[in-house]
Amino acid sequence: MPNYRLQISDGHSGETAIDAPNSHEALNSALNAMAQFACRNFPPPENVSITVTEADGAPVATLNLAFSIDYAERVRESLS
């Protein structure tokens, strides 16, 4: 089975290898990883990206998540 790399960046960077039968499944794994990361670190950092590459470093795709919360003024005041 082909090997792909997922590089996750949220201001810090980490990389993991995954086995996937093709690039579509590698992207699906990346999307699932991004969703799990966002849920575990809620609210997630403002910008999260996952770069998917083949084992030899050839690029496949980059997924980006931009997260923004627009709090009501009264809620903002209670957070201060």
C-alpha positions as a printed Julia matrix, in Angstrom:
80×3 Matrix{Float64}:
   0.0    0.0    0.0
   1.39   3.45  -0.86
   2.67   5.65   1.92
   1.68   9.31   2.3
   2.68  12.01   4.77
   0.38  14.42   6.57
   2.02  17.6    7.86
  -0.25  19.4   10.3
   0.46  23.05  11.06
  -1.27  25.33  13.56
   1.63  27.58  14.39
   3.47  24.43  15.43
   4.17  21.65  12.99
   3.98  17.88  13.14
   4.16  15.14  10.59
   2.86  11.59  10.44
   3.0    8.84   7.85
  -0.18   7.05   6.76
  -0.92   4.12   4.49
  -3.6    4.79   1.91
  -4.43   2.98  -1.34
  -4.46   6.25  -3.34
  -4.3   10.02  -3.05
  -8.09  10.34  -2.65
  -8.02   8.17   0.46
  -5.0   10.1    1.74
  -7.0   13.33   1.38
  -9.95  11.73   3.15
  -7.63  10.77   6.03
  -6.33  14.35   6.12
  -9.85  15.76   6.29
 -10.75  13.37   9.12
  -7.55  14.34  10.97
  -8.41  18.03  10.6
 -11.93  17.48  11.94
 -10.63  15.5   14.93
  -7.97  18.12  15.63
 -10.56  20.92  15.57
 -12.87  19.01  17.91
 -10.13  18.09  20.39
  -8.77  21.64  20.46
 -11.99  23.62  20.47
 -11.93  26.4   19.69
  -9.19  25.47  17.25
  -6.38  27.85  16.34
  -7.36  30.51  13.85
  -5.58  28.78  10.97
  -4.9   25.08  10.63
  -3.49  23.41   7.53
  -2.65  19.87   6.56
  -0.31  19.27   3.66
  -0.52  15.84   2.06
   2.52  14.53   0.2
   3.54  11.24  -1.27
   6.3    9.35   0.55
   8.89  10.83  -1.83
   7.75  14.37  -0.98
   5.72  14.96  -4.16
   2.8   17.28  -3.28
  -0.76  15.97  -3.33
  -2.82  18.78  -1.74
  -3.11  21.24   1.13
  -6.25  21.54   3.23
  -6.82  24.8    5.12
  -9.26  25.56   7.91
  -9.86  29.16   8.92
 -11.85  29.38  12.14
 -13.51  32.51  13.41
 -15.98  33.23  16.2
 -17.82  36.53  16.19
 -18.99  36.91  19.78
 -21.84  39.22  20.7
 -20.61  42.26  22.63
 -22.08  41.1   25.95
 -20.35  37.73  25.59
 -17.04  39.4   24.7
 -17.31  41.49  27.86
 -17.89  38.39  29.99
 -14.75  36.77  28.56
 -12.55  39.69  29.62
